[in-house]
Short mmCIF file of C-alpha atoms and ligand atoms in Angstrom, two decimals:
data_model
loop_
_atom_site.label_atom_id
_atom_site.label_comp_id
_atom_site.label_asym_id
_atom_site.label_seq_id
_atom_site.Cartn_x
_atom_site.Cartn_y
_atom_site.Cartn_z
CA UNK A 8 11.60 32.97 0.29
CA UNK A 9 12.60 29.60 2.01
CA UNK A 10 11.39 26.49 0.37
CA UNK A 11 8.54 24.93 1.84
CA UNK A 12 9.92 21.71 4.33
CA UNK A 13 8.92 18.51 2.54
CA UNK A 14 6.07 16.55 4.41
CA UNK A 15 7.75 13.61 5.81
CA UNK A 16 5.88 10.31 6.46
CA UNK A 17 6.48 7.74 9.61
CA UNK A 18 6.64 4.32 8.33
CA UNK A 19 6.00 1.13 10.85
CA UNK A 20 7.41 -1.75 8.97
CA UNK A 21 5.36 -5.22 9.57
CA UNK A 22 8.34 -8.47 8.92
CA UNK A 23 11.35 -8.47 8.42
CA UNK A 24 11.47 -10.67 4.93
CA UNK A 25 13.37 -10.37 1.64
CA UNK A 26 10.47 -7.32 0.25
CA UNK A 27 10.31 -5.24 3.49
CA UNK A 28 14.29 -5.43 3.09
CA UNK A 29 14.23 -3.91 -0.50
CA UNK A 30 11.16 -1.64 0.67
CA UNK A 31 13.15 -0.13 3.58
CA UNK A 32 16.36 0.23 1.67
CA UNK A 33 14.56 2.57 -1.31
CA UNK A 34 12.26 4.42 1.12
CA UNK A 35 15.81 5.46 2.80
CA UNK A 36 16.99 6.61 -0.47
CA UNK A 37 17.46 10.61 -0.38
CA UNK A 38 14.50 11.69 -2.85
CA UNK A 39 16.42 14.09 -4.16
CA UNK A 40 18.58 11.59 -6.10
CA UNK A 41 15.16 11.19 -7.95
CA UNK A 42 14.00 14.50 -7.62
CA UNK A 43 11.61 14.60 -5.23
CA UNK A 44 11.44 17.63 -3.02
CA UNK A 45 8.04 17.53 -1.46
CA UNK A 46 7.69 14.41 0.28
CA UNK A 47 10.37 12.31 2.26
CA UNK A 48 9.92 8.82 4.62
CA UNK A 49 11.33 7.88 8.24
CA UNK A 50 11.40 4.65 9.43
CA UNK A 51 10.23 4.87 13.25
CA UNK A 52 9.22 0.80 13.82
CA UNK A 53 9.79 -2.18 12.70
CA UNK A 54 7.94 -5.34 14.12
CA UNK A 55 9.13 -9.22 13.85
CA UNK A 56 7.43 -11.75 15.56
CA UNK A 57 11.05 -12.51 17.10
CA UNK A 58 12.17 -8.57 18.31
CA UNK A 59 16.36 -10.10 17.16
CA UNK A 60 15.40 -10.49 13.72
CA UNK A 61 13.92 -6.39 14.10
CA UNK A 62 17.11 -5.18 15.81
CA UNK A 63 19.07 -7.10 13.13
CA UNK A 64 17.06 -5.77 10.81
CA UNK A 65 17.06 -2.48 11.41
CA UNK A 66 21.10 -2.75 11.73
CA UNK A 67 21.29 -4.14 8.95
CA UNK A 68 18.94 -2.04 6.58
CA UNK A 69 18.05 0.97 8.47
CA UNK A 70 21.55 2.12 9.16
CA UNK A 71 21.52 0.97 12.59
CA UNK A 72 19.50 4.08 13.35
CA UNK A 73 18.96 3.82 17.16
CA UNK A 74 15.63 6.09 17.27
CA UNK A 75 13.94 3.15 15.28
CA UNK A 76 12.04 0.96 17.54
CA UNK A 77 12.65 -2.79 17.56
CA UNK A 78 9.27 -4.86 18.32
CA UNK A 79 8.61 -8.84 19.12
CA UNK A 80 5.02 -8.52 17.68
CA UNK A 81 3.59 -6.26 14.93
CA UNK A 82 0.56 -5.25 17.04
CA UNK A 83 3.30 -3.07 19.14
CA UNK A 84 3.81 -1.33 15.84
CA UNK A 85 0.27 -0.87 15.28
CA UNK A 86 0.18 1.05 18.82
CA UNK A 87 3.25 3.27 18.58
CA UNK A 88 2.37 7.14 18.20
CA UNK A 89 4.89 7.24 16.39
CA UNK A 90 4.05 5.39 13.07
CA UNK A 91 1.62 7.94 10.21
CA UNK A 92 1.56 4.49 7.59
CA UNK A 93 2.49 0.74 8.20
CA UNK A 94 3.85 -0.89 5.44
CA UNK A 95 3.06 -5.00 5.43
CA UNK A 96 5.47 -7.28 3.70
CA UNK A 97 4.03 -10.37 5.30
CA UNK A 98 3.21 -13.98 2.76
CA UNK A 99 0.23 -13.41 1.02
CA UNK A 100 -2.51 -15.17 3.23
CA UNK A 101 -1.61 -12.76 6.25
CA UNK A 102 -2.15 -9.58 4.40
CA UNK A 103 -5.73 -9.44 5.48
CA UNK A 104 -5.67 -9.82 9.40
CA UNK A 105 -2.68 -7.69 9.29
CA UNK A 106 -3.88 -4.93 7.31
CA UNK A 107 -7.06 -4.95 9.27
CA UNK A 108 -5.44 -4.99 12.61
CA UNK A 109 -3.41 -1.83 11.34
CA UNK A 110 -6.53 0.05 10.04
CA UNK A 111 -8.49 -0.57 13.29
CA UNK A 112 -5.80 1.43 14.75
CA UNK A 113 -6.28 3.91 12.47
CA UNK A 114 -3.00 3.48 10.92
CA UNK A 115 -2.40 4.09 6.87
CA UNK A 116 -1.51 1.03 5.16
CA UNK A 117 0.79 -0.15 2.02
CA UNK A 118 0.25 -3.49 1.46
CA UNK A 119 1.90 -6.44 -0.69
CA UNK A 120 0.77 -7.62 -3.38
CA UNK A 121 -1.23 -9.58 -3.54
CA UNK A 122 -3.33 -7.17 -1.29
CA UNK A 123 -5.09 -10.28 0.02
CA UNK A 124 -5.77 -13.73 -0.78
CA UNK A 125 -9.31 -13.10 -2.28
CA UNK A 126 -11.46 -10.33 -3.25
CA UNK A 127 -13.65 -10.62 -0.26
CA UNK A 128 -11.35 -10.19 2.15
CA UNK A 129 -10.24 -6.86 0.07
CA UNK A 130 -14.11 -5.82 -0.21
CA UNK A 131 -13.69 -6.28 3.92
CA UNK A 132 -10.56 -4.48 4.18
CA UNK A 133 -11.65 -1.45 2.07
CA UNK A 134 -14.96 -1.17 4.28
CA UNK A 135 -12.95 -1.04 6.93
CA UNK A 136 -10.13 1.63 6.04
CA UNK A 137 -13.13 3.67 4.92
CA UNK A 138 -14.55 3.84 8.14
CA UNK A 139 -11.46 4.33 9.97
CA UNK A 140 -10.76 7.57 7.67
CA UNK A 141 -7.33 5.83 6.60
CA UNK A 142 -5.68 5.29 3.51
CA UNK A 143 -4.74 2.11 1.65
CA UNK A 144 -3.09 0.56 -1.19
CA UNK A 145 -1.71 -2.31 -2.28
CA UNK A 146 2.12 -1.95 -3.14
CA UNK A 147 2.05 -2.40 -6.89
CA UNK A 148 5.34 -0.59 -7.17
CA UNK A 149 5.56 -0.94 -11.26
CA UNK A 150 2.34 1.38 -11.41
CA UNK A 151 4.54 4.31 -9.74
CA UNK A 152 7.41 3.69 -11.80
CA UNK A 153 8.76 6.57 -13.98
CA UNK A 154 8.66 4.35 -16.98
CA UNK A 155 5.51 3.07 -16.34
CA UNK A 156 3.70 6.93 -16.57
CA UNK A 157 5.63 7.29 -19.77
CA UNK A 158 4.34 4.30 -21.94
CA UNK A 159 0.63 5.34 -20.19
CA UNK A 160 1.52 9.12 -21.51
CA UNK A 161 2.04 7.57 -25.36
CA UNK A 162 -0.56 4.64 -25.25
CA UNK A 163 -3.23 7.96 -24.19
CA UNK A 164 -1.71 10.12 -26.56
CA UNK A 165 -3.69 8.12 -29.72
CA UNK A 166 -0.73 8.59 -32.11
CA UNK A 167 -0.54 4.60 -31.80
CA UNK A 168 -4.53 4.34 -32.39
CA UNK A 169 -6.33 2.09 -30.09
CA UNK A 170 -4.76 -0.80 -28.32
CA UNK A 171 -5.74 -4.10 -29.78
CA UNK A 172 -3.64 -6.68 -28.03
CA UNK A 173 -1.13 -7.61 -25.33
CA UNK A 174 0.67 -10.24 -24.44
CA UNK A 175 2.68 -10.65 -21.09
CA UNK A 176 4.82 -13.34 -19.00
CA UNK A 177 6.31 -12.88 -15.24
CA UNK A 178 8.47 -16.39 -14.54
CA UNK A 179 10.97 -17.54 -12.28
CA UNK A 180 12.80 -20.40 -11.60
CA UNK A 181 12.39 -20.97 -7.55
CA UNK A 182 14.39 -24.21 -7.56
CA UNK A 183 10.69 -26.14 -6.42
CA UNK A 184 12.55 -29.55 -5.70
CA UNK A 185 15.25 -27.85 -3.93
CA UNK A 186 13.30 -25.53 -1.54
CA UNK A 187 10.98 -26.75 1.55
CA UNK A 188 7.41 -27.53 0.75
CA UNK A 189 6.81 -24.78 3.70
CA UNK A 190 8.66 -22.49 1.27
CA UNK A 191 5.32 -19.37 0.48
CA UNK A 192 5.67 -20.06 -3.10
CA UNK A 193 4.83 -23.78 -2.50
CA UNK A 194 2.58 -23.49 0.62
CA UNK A 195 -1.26 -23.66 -0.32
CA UNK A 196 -1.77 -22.42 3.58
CA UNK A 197 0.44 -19.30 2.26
CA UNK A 198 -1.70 -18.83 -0.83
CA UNK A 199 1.00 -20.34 -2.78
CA UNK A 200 1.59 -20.39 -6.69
CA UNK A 201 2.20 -18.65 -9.64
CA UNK A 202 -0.75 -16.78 -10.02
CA UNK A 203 -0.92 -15.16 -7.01
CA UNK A 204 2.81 -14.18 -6.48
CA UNK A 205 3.77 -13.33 -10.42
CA UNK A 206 0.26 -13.04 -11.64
CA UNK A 207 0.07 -9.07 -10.42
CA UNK A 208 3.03 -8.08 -13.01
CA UNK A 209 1.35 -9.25 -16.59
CA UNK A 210 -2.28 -7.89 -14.97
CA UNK A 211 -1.24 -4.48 -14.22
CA UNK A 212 0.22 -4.14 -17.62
CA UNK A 213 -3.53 -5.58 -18.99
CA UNK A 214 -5.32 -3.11 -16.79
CA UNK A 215 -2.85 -0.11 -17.96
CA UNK A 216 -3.19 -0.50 -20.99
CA UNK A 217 -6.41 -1.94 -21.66
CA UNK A 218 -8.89 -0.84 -18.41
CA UNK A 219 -7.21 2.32 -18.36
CA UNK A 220 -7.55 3.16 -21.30
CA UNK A 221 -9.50 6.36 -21.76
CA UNK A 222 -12.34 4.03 -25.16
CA UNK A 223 -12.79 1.81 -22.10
CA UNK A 224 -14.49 4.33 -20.11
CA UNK A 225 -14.07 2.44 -16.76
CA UNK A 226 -15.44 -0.74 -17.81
CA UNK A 227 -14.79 -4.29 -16.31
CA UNK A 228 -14.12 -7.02 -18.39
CA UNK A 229 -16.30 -8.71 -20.51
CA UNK A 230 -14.57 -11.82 -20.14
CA UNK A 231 -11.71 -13.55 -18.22
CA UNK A 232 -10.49 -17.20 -18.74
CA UNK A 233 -7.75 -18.92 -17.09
CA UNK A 234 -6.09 -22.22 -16.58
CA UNK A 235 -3.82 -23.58 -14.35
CA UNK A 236 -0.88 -26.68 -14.33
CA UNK A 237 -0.40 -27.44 -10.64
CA UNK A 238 2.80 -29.49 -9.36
CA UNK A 239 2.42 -32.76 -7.27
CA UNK A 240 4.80 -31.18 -5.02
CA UNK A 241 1.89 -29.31 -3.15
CA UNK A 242 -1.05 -28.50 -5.73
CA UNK A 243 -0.33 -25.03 -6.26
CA UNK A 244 -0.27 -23.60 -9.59
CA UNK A 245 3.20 -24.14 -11.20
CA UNK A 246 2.13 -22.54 -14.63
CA UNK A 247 -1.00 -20.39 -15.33
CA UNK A 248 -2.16 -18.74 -18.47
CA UNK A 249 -4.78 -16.56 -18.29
CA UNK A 250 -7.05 -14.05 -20.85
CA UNK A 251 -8.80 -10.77 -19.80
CA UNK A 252 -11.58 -9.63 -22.70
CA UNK A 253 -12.63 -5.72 -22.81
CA UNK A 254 -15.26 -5.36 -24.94
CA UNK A 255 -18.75 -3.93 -25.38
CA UNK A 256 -21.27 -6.28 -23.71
CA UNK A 257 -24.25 -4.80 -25.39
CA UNK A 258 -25.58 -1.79 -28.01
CA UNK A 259 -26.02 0.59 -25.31
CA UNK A 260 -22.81 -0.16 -24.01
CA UNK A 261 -20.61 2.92 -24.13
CA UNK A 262 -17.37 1.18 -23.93
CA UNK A 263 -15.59 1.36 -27.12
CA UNK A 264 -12.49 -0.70 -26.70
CA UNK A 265 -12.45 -4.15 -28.36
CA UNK A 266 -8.87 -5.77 -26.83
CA UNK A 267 -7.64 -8.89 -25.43
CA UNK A 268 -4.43 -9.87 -23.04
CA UNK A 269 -3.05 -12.61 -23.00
CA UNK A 270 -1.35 -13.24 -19.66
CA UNK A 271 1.07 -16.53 -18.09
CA UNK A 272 2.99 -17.03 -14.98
CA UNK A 273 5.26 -19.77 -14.23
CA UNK A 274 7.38 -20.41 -10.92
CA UNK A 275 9.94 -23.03 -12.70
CA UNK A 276 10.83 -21.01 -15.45
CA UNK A 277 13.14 -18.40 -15.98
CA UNK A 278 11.91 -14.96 -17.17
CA UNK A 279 12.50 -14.02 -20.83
CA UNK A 280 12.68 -10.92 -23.19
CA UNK A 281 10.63 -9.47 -24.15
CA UNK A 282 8.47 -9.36 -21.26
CA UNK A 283 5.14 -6.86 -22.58
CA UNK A 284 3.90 -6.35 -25.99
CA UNK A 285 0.78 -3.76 -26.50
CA UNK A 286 -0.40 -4.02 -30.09
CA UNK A 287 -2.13 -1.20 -31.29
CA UNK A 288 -3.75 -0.68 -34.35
CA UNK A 289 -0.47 1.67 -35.49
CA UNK A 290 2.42 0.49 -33.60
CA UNK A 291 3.37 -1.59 -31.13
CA UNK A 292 5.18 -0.58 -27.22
CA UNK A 293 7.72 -3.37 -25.86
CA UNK A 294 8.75 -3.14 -22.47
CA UNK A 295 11.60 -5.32 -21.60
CA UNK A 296 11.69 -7.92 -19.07
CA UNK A 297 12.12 -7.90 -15.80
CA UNK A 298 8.23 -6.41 -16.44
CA UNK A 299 8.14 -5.85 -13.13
CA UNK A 300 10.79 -2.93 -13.13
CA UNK A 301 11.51 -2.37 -16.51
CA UNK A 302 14.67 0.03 -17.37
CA UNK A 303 13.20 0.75 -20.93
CA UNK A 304 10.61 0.31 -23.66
CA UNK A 305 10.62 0.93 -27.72
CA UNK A 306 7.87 1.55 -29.64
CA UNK A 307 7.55 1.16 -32.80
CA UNK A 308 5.49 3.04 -35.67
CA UNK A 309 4.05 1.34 -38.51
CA UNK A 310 3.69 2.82 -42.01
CA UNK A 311 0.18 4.85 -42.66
CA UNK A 312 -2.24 1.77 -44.34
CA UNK A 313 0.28 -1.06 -44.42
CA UNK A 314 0.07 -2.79 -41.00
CA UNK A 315 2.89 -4.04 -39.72
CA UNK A 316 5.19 -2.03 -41.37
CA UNK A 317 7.74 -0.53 -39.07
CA UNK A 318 8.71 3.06 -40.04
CA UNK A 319 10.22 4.36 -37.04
CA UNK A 320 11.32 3.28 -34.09
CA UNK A 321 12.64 4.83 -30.89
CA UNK A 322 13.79 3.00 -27.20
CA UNK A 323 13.48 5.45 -23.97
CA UNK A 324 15.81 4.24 -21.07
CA UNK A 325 15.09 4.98 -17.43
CA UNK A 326 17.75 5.12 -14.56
CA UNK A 327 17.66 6.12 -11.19
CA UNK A 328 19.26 5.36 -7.55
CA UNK A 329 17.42 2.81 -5.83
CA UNK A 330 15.22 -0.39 -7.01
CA UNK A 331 12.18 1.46 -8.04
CA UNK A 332 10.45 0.30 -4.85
CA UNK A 333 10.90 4.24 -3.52
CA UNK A 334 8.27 5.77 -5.89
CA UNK A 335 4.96 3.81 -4.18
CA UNK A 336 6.74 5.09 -1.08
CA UNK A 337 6.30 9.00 -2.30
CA UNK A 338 2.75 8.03 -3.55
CA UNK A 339 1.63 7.12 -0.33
CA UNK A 340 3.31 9.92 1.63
CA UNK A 341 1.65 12.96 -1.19
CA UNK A 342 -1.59 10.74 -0.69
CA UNK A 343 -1.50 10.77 3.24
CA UNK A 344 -0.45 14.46 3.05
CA UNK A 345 -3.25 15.56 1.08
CA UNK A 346 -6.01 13.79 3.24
CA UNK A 347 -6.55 11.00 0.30
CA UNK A 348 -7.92 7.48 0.93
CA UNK A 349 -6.70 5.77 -1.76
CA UNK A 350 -4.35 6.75 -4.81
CA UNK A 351 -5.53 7.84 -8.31
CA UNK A 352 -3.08 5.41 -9.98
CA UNK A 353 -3.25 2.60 -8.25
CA UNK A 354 -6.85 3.09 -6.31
CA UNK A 355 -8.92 0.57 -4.99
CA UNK A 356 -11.04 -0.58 -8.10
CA UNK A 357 -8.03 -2.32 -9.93
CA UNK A 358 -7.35 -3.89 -6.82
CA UNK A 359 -10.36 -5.28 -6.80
CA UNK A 360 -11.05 -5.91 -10.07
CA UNK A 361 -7.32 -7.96 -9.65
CA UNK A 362 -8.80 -9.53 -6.99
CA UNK A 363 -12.32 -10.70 -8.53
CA UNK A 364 -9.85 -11.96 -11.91
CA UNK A 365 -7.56 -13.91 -9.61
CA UNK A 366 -10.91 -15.31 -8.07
CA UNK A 367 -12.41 -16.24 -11.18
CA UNK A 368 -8.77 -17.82 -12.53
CA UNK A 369 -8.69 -20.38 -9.80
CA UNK A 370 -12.35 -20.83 -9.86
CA UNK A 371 -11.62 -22.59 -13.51
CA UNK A 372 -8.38 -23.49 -12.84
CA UNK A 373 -10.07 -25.30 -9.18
CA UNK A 374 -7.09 -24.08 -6.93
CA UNK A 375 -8.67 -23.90 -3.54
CA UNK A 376 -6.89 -23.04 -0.54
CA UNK A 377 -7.20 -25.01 2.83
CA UNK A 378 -10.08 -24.71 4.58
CA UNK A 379 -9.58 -21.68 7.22
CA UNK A 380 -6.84 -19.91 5.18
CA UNK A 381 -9.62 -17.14 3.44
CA UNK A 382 -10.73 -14.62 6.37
CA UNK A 383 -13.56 -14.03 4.50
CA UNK A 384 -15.34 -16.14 1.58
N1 NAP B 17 6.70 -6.07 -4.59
C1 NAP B 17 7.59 -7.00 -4.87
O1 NAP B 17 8.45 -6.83 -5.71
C2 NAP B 17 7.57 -8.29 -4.11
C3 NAP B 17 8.65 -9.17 -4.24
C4 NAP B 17 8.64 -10.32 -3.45
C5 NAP B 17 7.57 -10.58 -2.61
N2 NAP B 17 6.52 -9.72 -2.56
C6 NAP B 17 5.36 -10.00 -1.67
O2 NAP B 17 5.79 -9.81 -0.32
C7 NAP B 17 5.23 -10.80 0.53
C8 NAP B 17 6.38 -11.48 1.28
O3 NAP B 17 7.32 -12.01 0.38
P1 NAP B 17 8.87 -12.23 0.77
O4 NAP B 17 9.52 -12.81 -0.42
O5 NAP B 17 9.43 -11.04 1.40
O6 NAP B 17 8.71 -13.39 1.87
P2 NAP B 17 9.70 -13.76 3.05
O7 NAP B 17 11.10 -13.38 2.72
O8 NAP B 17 9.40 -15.18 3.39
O9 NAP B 17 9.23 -12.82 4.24
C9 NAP B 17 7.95 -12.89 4.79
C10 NAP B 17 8.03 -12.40 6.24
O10 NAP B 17 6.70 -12.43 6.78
C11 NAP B 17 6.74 -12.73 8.16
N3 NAP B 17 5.81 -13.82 8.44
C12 NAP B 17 4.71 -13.75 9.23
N4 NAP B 17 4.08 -14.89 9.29
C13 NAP B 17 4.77 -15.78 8.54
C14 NAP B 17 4.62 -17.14 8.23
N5 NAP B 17 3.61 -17.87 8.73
N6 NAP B 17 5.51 -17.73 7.44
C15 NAP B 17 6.53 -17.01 6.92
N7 NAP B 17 6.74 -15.71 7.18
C16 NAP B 17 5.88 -15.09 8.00
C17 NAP B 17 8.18 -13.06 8.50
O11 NAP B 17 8.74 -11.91 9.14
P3 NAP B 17 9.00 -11.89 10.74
O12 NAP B 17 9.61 -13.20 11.07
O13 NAP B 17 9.88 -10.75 10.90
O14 NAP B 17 7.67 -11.70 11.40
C18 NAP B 17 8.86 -13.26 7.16
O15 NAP B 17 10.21 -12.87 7.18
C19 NAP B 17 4.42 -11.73 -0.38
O16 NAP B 17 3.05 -11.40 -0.28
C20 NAP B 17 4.93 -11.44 -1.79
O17 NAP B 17 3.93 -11.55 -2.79
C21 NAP B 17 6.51 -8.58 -3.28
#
């Protein structure tokens, strides 16, 4: 009997940016190198707001593939028959108008992180793909990654115990007095900072391990504190540090997890090793920097009754061909395939929930953005 055909999905790409570059190179990746056989991806559009930088684009990323279309605007994009899912790699602040103008034409929709500058605007968005019938998700590749489903796999299995602690740092050294103060990472009008761009990477480990996990039984947090250095460069955050508390908030509460993480971001520092530590009560798991596509993880076993006692210890390595950008790509595609609005690994209440933390981390760390920039407050 002949194979079934995989179910291939018709990407619209919005920009034409450093991510939609890495996005469109790994979607074009044959999934077969990673052994994927069910779902596949087509680029059909890609809109600029300049239609050169799309045909150079598309030259220079898509193969030159003449059947692509090259568009000056991304609403053209939105329009074309041809696109199934749009995929937005605009600077943070434009997610939300662009994500919206894509739903409203009933488009699916992968979108940066972060999916939006606030968690209104998110609360907006998701009202609005629900009533268009579409699906959406924010494009928190490391939750797709092979490795990533692995260290979920052994922190769920309980032969570590329960997870007490983590501890996790995304920097980068972006050169501040060297780039323009127009640059997104400095621009408050582009929701610049460290929280907001590197933030995502710690927080996704904190809400694997910790709000995933099965003691937590779905609970929010019972606490988050943050606090933020900003640079006189522009007043964005240049260093943030931030804590996310899951614990039971009262006798009835059926939450049984009692864990902390302990998160920091920095955009003038470079990143270090190692970049996640889960503690649990029998072992720790260390996944190596960069923590945003890790290549492997140890864990390590301590001796029955004497904490801290390592008695075994084992690394897993992952390798593939591509970035690791291609496996949010086959998420979306078996999502939109199966009629799904939002994805069971990376759905719509950790995006929020990442939203409402960011919110509440700026709140205390008093990081506003200029008036105008937040579609919705
Ligand atoms: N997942 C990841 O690993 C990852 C990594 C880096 C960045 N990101 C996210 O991706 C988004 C873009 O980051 P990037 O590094 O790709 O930025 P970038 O290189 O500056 O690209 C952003 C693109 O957005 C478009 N754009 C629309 N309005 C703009 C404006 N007012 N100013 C600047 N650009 C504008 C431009 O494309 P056109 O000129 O073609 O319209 C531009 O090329 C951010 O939200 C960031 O958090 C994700």
């Amino acid at each position: 009997m002949a194979s079934a055909q995989p179910f291939v999905l018709r990407w619209g790409i919005i920009s034409t940016g450093w991510i939609a570059s890495c996005f469109v190179k790994d979607a074009l990746v044959d999934p077969k190198t990673r052994d994927v056989q069910d779902v596949g991806h087509k680029v059909t559009a890609v809109g600029s707001r300049n239609v050169d930088s799309a045909t150079k684009f598309i030259a220079q990323y898509a193969n030159g593939d003449s059947s692509i279309k090259a568009y000056g605007s991304y609403a053209e994009v939105f329009a074309d028959n041809n696109v199934d899912a749009v995929y937005i790699g605009t600077p943070h602040t434009y997610h939300y108008e662009n994500a919206l103008d894509a739903i409203k034409a009933k488009k699916h929709v992968l979108c940066e992180k972060p999916v939006t500058s606030n968690a209104a605007e998110l609360r907006s968005l998701l009202a609005a793909a629900k009533e268009n019938g579409v699906f959406f998700m924010e494009a928190l590749w490391t939750r797709f990654q092979p490795l990533t489903r692995e260290v979920k796999k052994i922190a769920e299995s309980g032969v570590l115990g329960e997870p007490v602690a983590l501890q996790a740092d995304l920097s980068g050294d972006f050169g501040l007095d060297k780039i323009p103060k127009t640059h997104r990472i400095l621009d408050p009008a582009l929701g610049g900072g460290a929280l907001l761009d590197l933030g995502p990477y710690p927080l996704i480990w904190a809400l694997l391990a910790l709000y995933e996990h099965p003691s937590n039984k779905g609970s929010k947090p019972s606490n988050v504190t943050g606090t933020m250095l900003k640079t006189p460069l522009t007043g964005v955050d240049r260093s943030t540090s931030f804590t996310v508390t899951f614990s039971p908030t009262s006798s009835s509460d059926t939450n049984t997890l009692s864990a902390q993480a302990v998160m920091s971001c920095n955009i003038n520092a470079s990143a270090y090793q190692t970049g996640v530590v889960i503690r649990y009560e029998r072992g720790t798991i260390a996944i190596a920097a960069p923590i945003y596509c890790p290549k492997s993880f140890t864990v390590q076993y301590f001796q029955e009754g004497k904490s801290g006692t390592v008695v075994k210890e084992e690394t897993r390595k992952f390798e593939y061909v591509g970035s690791g950008w291609h496996f949010q790509a086959d998420e979306v595609a078996r999502c939109v395939r199966d009629g799904k609005i939002q994805s069971e690994l990376w759905g719509h209440d950790k995006s929020l929930l990442e939203m409402d933390i960011f919110d509440e981390v700026r709140r205390q760390g008093d990081y506003k953005f200029p008036p105008g920039v937040e579609k919705v407050v």
